[in-house]
Every structure is written in structure tokens, then in C-alpha cells.
PDB file of C-alpha atoms and ligand atoms in Angstrom:
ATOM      1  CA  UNK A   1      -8.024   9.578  -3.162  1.00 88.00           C
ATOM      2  CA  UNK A   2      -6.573   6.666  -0.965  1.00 92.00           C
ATOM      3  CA  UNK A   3      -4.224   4.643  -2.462  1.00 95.00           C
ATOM      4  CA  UNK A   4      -4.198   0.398  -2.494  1.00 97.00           C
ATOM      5  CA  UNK A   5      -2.018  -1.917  -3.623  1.00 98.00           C
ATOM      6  CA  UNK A   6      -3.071  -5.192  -5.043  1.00 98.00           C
ATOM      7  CA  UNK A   7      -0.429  -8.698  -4.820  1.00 98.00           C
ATOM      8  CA  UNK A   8      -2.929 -11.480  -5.974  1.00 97.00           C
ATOM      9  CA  UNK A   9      -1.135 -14.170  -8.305  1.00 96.00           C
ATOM     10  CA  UNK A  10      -4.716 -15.457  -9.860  1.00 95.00           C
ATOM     11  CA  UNK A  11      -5.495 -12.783 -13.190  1.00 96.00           C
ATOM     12  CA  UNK A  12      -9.085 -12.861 -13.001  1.00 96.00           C
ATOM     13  CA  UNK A  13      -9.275 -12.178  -8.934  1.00 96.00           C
ATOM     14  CA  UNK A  14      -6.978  -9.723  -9.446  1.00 97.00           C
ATOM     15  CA  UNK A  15      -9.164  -8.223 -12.692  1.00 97.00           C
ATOM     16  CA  UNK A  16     -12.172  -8.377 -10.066  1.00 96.00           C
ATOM     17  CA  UNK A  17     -10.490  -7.058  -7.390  1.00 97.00           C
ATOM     18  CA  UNK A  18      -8.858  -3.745  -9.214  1.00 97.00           C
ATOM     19  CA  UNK A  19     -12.071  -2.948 -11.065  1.00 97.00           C
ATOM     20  CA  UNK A  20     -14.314  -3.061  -8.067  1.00 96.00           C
ATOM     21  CA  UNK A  21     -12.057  -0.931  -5.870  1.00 96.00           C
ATOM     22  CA  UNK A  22     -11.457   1.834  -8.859  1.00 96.00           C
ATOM     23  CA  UNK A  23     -15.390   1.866  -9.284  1.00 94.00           C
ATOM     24  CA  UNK A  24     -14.988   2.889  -5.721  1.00 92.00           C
ATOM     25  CA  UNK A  25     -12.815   5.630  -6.389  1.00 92.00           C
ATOM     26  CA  UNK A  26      -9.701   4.458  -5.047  1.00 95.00           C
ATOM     27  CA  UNK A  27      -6.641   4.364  -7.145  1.00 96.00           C
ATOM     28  CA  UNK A  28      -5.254   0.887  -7.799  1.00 97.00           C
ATOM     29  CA  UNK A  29      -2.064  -0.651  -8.689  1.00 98.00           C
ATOM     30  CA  UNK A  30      -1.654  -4.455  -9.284  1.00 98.00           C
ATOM     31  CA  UNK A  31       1.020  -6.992  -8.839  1.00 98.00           C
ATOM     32  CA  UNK A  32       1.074 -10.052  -9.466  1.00 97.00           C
ATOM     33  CA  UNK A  33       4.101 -12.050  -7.502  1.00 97.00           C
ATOM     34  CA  UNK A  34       5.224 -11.941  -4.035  1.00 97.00           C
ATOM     35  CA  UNK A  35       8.796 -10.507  -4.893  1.00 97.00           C
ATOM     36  CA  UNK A  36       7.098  -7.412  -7.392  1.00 97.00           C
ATOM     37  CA  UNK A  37       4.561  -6.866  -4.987  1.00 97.00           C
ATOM     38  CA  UNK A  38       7.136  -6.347  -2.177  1.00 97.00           C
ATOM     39  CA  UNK A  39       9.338  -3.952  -4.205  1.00 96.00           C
ATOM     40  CA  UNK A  40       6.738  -1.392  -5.219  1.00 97.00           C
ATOM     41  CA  UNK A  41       5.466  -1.769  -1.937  1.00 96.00           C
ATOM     42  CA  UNK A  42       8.664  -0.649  -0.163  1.00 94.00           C
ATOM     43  CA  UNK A  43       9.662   2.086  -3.072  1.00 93.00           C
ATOM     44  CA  UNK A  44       5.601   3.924  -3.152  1.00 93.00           C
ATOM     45  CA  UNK A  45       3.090   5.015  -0.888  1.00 91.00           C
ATOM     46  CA  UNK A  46       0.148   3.193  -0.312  1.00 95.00           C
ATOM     47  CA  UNK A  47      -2.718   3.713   2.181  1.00 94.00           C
ATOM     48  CA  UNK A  48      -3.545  -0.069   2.300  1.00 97.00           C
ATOM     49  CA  UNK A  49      -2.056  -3.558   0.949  1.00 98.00           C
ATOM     50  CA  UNK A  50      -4.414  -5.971   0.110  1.00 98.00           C
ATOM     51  CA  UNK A  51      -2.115  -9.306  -0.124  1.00 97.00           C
ATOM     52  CA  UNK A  52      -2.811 -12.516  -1.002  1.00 96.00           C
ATOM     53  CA  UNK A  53      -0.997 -15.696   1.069  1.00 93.00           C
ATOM     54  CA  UNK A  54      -0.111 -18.269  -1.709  1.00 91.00           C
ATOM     55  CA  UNK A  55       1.855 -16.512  -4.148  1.00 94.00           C
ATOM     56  CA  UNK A  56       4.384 -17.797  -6.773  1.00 92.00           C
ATOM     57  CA  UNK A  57       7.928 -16.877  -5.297  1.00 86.00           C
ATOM     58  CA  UNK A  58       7.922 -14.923  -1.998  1.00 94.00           C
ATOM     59  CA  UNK A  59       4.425 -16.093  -0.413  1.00 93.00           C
ATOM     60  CA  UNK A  60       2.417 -13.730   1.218  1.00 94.00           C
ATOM     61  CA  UNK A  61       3.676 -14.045   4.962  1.00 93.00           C
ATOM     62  CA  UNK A  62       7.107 -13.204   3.831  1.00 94.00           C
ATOM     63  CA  UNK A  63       6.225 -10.113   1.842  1.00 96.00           C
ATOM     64  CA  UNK A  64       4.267  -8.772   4.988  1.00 95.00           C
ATOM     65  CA  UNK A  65       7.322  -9.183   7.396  1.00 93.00           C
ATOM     66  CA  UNK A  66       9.460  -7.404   5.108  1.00 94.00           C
ATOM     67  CA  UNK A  67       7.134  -4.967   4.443  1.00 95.00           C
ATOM     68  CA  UNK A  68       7.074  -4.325   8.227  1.00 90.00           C
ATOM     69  CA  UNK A  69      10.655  -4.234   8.809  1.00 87.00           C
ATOM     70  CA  UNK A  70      10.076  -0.435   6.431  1.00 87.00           C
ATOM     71  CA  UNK A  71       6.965   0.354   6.561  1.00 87.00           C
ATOM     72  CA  UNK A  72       3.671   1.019   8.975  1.00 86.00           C
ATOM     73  CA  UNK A  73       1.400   1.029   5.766  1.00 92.00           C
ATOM     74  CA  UNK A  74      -1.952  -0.555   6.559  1.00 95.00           C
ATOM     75  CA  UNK A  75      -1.728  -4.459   5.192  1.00 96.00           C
ATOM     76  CA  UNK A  76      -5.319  -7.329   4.559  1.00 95.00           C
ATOM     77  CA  UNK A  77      -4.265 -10.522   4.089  1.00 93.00           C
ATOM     78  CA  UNK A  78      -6.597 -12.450   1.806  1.00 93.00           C
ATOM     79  CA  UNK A  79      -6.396 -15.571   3.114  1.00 85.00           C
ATOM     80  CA  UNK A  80      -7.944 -19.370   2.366  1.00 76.00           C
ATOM     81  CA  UNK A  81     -11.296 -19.771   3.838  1.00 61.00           C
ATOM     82  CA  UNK A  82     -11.328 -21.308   7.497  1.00 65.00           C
ATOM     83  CA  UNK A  83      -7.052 -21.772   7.845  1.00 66.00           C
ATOM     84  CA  UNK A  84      -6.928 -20.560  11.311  1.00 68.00           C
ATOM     85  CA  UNK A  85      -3.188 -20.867  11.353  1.00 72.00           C
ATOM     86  CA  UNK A  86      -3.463 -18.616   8.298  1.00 70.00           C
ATOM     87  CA  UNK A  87      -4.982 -15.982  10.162  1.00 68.00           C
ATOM     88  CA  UNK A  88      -2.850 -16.458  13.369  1.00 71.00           C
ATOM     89  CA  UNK A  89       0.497 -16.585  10.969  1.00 74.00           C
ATOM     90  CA  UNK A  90      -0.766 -13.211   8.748  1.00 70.00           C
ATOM     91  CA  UNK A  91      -1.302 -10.966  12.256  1.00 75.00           C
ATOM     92  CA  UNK A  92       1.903 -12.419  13.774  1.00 77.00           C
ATOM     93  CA  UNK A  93       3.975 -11.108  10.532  1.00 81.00           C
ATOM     94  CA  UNK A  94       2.158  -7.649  11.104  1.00 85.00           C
ATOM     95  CA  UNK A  95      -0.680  -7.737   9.372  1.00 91.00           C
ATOM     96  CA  UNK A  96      -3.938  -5.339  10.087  1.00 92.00           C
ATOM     97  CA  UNK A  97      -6.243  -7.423   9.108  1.00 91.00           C
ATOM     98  CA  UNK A  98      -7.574 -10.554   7.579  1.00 89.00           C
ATOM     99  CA  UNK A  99     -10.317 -11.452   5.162  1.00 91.00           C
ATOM    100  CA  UNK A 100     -11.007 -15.195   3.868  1.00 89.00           C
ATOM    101  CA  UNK A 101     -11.852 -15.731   0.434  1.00 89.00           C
ATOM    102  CA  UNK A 102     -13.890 -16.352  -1.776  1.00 89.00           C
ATOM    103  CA  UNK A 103     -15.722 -12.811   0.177  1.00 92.00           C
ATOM    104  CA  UNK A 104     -18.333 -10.571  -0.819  1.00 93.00           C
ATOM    105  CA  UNK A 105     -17.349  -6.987  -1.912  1.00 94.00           C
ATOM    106  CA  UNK A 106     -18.984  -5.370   0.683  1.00 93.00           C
ATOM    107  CA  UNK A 107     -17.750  -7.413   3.528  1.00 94.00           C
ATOM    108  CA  UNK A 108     -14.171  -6.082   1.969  1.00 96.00           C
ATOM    109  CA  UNK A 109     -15.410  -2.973   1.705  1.00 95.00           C
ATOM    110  CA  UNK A 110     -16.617  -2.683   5.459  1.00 93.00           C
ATOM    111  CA  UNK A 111     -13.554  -4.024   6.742  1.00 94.00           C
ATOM    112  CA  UNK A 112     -11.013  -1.665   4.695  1.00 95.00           C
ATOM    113  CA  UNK A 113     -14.129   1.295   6.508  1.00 93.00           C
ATOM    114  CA  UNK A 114     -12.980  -0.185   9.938  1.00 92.00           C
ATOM    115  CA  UNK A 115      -9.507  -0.151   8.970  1.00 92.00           C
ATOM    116  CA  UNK A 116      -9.191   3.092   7.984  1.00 92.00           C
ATOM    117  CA  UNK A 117     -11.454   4.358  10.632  1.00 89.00           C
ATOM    118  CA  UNK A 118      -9.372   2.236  13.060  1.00 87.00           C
ATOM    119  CA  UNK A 119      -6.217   4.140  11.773  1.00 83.00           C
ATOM    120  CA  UNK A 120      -6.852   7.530  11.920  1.00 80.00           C
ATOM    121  CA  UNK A 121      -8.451   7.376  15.246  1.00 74.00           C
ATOM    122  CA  UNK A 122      -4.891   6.174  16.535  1.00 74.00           C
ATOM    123  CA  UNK A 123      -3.250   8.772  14.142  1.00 70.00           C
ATOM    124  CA  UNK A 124      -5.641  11.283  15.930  1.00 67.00           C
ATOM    125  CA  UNK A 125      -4.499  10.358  19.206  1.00 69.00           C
ATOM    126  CA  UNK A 126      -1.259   9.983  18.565  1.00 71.00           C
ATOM    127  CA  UNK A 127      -1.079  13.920  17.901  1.00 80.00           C
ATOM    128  CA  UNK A 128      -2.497  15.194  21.117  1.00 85.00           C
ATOM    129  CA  UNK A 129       0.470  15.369  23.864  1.00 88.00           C
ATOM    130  CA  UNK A 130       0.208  16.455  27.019  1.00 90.00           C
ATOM    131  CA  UNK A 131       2.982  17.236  29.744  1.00 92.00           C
ATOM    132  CA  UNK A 132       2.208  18.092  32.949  1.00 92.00           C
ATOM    133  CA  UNK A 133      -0.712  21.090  33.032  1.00 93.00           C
ATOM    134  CA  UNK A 134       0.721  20.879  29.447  1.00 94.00           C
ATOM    135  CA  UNK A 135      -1.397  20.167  26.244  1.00 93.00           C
ATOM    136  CA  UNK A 136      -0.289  20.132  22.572  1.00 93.00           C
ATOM    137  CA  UNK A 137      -2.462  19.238  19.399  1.00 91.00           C
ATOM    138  CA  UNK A 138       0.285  18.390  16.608  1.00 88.00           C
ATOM    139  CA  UNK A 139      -2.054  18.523  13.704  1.00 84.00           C
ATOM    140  CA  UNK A 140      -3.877  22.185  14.905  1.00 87.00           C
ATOM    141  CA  UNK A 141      -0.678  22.814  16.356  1.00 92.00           C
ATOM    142  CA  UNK A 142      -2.624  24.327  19.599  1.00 93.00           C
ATOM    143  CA  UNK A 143      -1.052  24.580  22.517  1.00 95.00           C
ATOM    144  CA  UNK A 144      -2.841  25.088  26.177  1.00 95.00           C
ATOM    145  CA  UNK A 145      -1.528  25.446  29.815  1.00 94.00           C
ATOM    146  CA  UNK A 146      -4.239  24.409  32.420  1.00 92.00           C
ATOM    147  CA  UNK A 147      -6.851  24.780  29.756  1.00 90.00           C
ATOM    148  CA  UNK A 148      -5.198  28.109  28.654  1.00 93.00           C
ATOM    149  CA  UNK A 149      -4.176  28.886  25.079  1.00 94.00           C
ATOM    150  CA  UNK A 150      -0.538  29.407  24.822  1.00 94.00           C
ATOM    151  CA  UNK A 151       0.794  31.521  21.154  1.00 94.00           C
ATOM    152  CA  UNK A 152       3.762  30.335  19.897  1.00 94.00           C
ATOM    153  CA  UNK A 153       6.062  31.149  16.895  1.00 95.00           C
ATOM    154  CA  UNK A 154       6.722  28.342  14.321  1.00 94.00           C
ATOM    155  CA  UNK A 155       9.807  27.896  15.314  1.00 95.00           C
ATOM    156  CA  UNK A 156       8.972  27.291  19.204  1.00 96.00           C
ATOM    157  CA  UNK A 157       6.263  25.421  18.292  1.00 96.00           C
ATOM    158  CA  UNK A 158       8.310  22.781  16.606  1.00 95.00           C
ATOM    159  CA  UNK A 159      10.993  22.757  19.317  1.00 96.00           C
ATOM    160  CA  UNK A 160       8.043  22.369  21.973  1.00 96.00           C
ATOM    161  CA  UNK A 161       6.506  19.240  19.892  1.00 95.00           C
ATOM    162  CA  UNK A 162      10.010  18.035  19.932  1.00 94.00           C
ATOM    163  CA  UNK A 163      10.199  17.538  23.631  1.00 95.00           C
ATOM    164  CA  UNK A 164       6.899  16.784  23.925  1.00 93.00           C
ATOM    165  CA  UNK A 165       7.942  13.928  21.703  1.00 88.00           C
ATOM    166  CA  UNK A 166      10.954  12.814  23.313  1.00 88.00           C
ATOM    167  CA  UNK A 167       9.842  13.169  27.291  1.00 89.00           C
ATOM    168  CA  UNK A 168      12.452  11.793  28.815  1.00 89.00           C
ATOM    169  CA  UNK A 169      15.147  11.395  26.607  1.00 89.00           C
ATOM    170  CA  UNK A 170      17.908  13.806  26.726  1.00 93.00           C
ATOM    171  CA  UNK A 171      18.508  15.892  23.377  1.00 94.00           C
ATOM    172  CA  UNK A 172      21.513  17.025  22.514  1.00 94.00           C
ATOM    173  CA  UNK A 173      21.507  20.894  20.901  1.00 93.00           C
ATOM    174  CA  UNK A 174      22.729  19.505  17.601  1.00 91.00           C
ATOM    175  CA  UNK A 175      20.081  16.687  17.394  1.00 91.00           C
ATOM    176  CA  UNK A 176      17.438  19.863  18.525  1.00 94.00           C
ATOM    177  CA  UNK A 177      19.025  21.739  15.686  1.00 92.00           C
ATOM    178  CA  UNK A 178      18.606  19.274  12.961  1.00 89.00           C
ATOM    179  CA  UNK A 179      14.989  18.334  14.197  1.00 88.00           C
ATOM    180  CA  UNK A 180      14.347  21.749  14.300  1.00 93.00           C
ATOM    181  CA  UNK A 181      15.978  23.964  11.837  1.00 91.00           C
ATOM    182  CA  UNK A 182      17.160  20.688   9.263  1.00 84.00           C
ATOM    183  CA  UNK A 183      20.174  18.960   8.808  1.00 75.00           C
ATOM    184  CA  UNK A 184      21.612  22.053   6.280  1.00 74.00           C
ATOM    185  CA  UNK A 185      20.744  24.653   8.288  1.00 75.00           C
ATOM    186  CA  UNK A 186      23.851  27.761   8.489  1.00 80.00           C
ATOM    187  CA  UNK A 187      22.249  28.223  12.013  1.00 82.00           C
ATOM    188  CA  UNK A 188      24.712  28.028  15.361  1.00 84.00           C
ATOM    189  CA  UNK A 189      23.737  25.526  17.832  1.00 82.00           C
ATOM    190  CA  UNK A 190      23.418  28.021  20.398  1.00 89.00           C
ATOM    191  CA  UNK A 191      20.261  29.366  18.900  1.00 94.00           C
ATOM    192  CA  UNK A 192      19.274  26.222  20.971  1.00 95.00           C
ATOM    193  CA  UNK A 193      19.871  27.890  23.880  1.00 95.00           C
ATOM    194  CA  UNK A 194      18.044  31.062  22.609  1.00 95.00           C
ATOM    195  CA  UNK A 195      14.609  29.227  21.730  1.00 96.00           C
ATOM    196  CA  UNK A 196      14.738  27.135  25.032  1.00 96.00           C
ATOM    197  CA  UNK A 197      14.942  30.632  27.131  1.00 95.00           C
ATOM    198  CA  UNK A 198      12.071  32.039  24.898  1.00 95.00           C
ATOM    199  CA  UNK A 199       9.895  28.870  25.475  1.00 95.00           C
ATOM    200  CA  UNK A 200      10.493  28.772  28.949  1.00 95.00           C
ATOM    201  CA  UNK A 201       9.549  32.822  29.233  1.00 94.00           C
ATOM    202  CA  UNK A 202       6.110  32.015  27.234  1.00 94.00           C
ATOM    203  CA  UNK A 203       5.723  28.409  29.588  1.00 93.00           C
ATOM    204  CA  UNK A 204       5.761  31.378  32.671  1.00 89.00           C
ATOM    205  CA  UNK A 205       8.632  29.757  34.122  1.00 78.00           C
ATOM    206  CA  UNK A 206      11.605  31.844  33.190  1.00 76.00           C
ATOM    207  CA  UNK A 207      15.069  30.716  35.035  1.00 72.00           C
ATOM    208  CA  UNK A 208      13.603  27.654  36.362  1.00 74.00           C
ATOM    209  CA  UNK A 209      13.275  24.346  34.788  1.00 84.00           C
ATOM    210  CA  UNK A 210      10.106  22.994  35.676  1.00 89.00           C
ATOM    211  CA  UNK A 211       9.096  22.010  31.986  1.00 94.00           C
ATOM    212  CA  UNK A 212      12.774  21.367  30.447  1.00 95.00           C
ATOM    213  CA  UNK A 213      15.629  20.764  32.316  1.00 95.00           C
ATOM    214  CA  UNK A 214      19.530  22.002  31.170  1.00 94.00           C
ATOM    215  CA  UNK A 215      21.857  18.420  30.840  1.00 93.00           C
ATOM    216  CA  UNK A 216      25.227  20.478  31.264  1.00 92.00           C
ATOM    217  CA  UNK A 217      27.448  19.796  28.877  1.00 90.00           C
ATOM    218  CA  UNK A 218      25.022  17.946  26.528  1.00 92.00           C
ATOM    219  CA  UNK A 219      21.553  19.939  25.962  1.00 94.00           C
ATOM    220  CA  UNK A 220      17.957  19.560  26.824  1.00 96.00           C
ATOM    221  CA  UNK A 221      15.572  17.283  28.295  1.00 95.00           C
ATOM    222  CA  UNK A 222      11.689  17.320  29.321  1.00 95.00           C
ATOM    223  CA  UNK A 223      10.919  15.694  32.826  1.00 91.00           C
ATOM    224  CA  UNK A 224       9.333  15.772  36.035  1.00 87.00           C
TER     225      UNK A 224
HETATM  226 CA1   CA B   1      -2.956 -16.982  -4.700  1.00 63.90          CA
END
């Protein structure tokens, strides 16, 4: 059940607004001010922010940019009918979307559609990686070499994804170690070492380093 968050100052919009979108099944919290709407927005998880520009207190714009400054969570402004500079302002502070009231329902509910679509089409996207003859799907976790599928262990997996994540930057074996195994782990950096040998055996290039390359002294990195 996706989750939205409602900052609209004006009771019976607000009323309107929360009953409508439960009836739809999502689950709905309301605020009512600028400055509440901006704390619960930052301390819970929403999947989209449906926030009104003229508030008492913080106004709208402001809440947004903050919100930003934490947070990637999917934001509407509700803005006043036909203020361009409204609309202009809202997407400048990081906002998604816009959506001029008074609005039907259904033209909310088609744009939140497209929004969410719009979102997990980039999420999508975002977890397919690809590295030279290289391919790895994050969320199947599915790895192929020239169209080949490659079987890793958990462990190498996660290293893999972590260079495949970080092309180009070097990693040290402690930063590989807490991305890795976690920041408690009892584990001694050298198993590093260990896990970059296996992946290179399984990548068919054993000793060499065309996938990851050895920064003496430092750790690991992925380039050409
Ligand atoms: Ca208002």
C-alpha cells in the first residue's frame, strides 16, 4: 500500500483530499502547516508528498527545498490555478510535479499514475549496470558476461555491485569491507583481497586486471 503525505492548511480540502485518496487504498497522513508537514516528512517514509504552496508558517516552496536537501521522496505541488511562476518556482525547489487547483480527482489521480510509473521506470534502470562485456541486474541480482550467465556467491555478488557502482572511483579495502560485510563486522580487511581474487577467477581473468585494477597501497578500483 503506497504511502502519501498530505500538507494542505485549508480543513475541508484537506478532509476531501485524505478521504478520496484512502477510498483509493492508499494510506494517508495529514498535516496541516508548513513546519509539521516538513518534520514528519523528513522523520517517515512516504511514497509521494502532495504539498500545498500557501501555507501558514513555512510556505510550501520552502518545505520542498528542505525536503530535498534529505530526501528523494516523490513531491506534487498543489499550486494556484494559472501562477506560472508558481509552477516554475515549485520544479526549481525539486518538485516532481505540479497540479493547479481547484482539480478534478481523476486528473490527480492520473498524474500521481504517471508519477509513479515515471519513478519506477528510472528505479528500474537505475539497477541494470553494465561494464564492459559486463551486465548486472541489482534487483534479480543476475549477472551475464557477453550474454553469458555468470553464478556468484552472495558475498561476491555484493562486492561486484559495489564496483559496478563506483566505476571509477578508487575503493579503499576498508570502505569495500564496510559496504560489504557492515561497519561491525570481526572480518580482516584482507578478506578484501580474498573476494577480489575469487571474482576475478569467476570474471575468467585470473592474475590480470582487466575488470578491477589493484591501487597499491590503497585497494580496488573498476576501469578501462
Ligand atoms: Ca493553502
Amino acid at each position: 500500500m503506497k504511502k502519501i503525505l498530505i500538507v494542505e492548511d485549508e480543513p475541508n480540502f484537506a478532509r476531501f483530499l485524505e478521504l478520496e485518496l484512502r477510498h483509493a487504498s492508499f494510506e494517508v497522513t495529514v498535516a496541516y502547516d508548513g513546519t509539521s508537514g516538513l518534520a514528519i516528512a523528513l522523520e517517515h517514509d512516504f511514497d509521494l508528498i502532495l504539498l500545498d504552496v500557501m501555507l501558514p508558517g513555512m510556505n510550501g516552496f520552502e518545505v520542498c527545498r528542505n525536503i530535498r536537501e534529505h530526501k528523494k521522496t516523490l513531491i506534487m505541488m498543489l499550486t494556484a490555478r494559472n501562477k506560472v511562476t508558481d509552477k516554475v518556482t515549485g520544479l526549481d525547489y525539486g518538485a516532481d510535479d505540479y497540479i493547479p487547483k481547484p482539480f478534478a480527482i481523476e486528473e490527480l489521480f492520473a498524474r500521481m499514475r504517471a508519477l509513479f510509473r515515471r519513478y519506477e521506470h528510472s528505479e528500474q534502470t537505475l539497477s541494470a549496470l553494465s561494464f564492459l562485456d559486463l551486465n548486472v541486474d541489482l534487483n534479480a541480482r543476475v549477472v551475464t558476461q557477453s550474454g553469458d550467465s555468470l553464478t556468484f556467491t552472495k558475498r561476491e555478488f555484493d562486492l561486484l555491485a559495489v564496483f559496478m557502482q563506483n566505476v571509477n572511483l578508487v575503493l579503499s579495502r576498508d570502505n569495500l569491507l564496510n559496504k560489504v560485510w557492515g561497519h561491525n563486522t570481526e572480518v580482516e580487511t584482507n578478506v578484501v583481497d580474498v573476494y577480489v581474487r575469487y571474482l576475478r577467477n569467476k570474471l575468467g581473468s585470473p592474475g590480470d586486471e582487466k575488470y578491477i585494477k589493484t591501487v597499491r597501497g590503497i585497494g580496488y578500483v573498476m576501469r578501462l
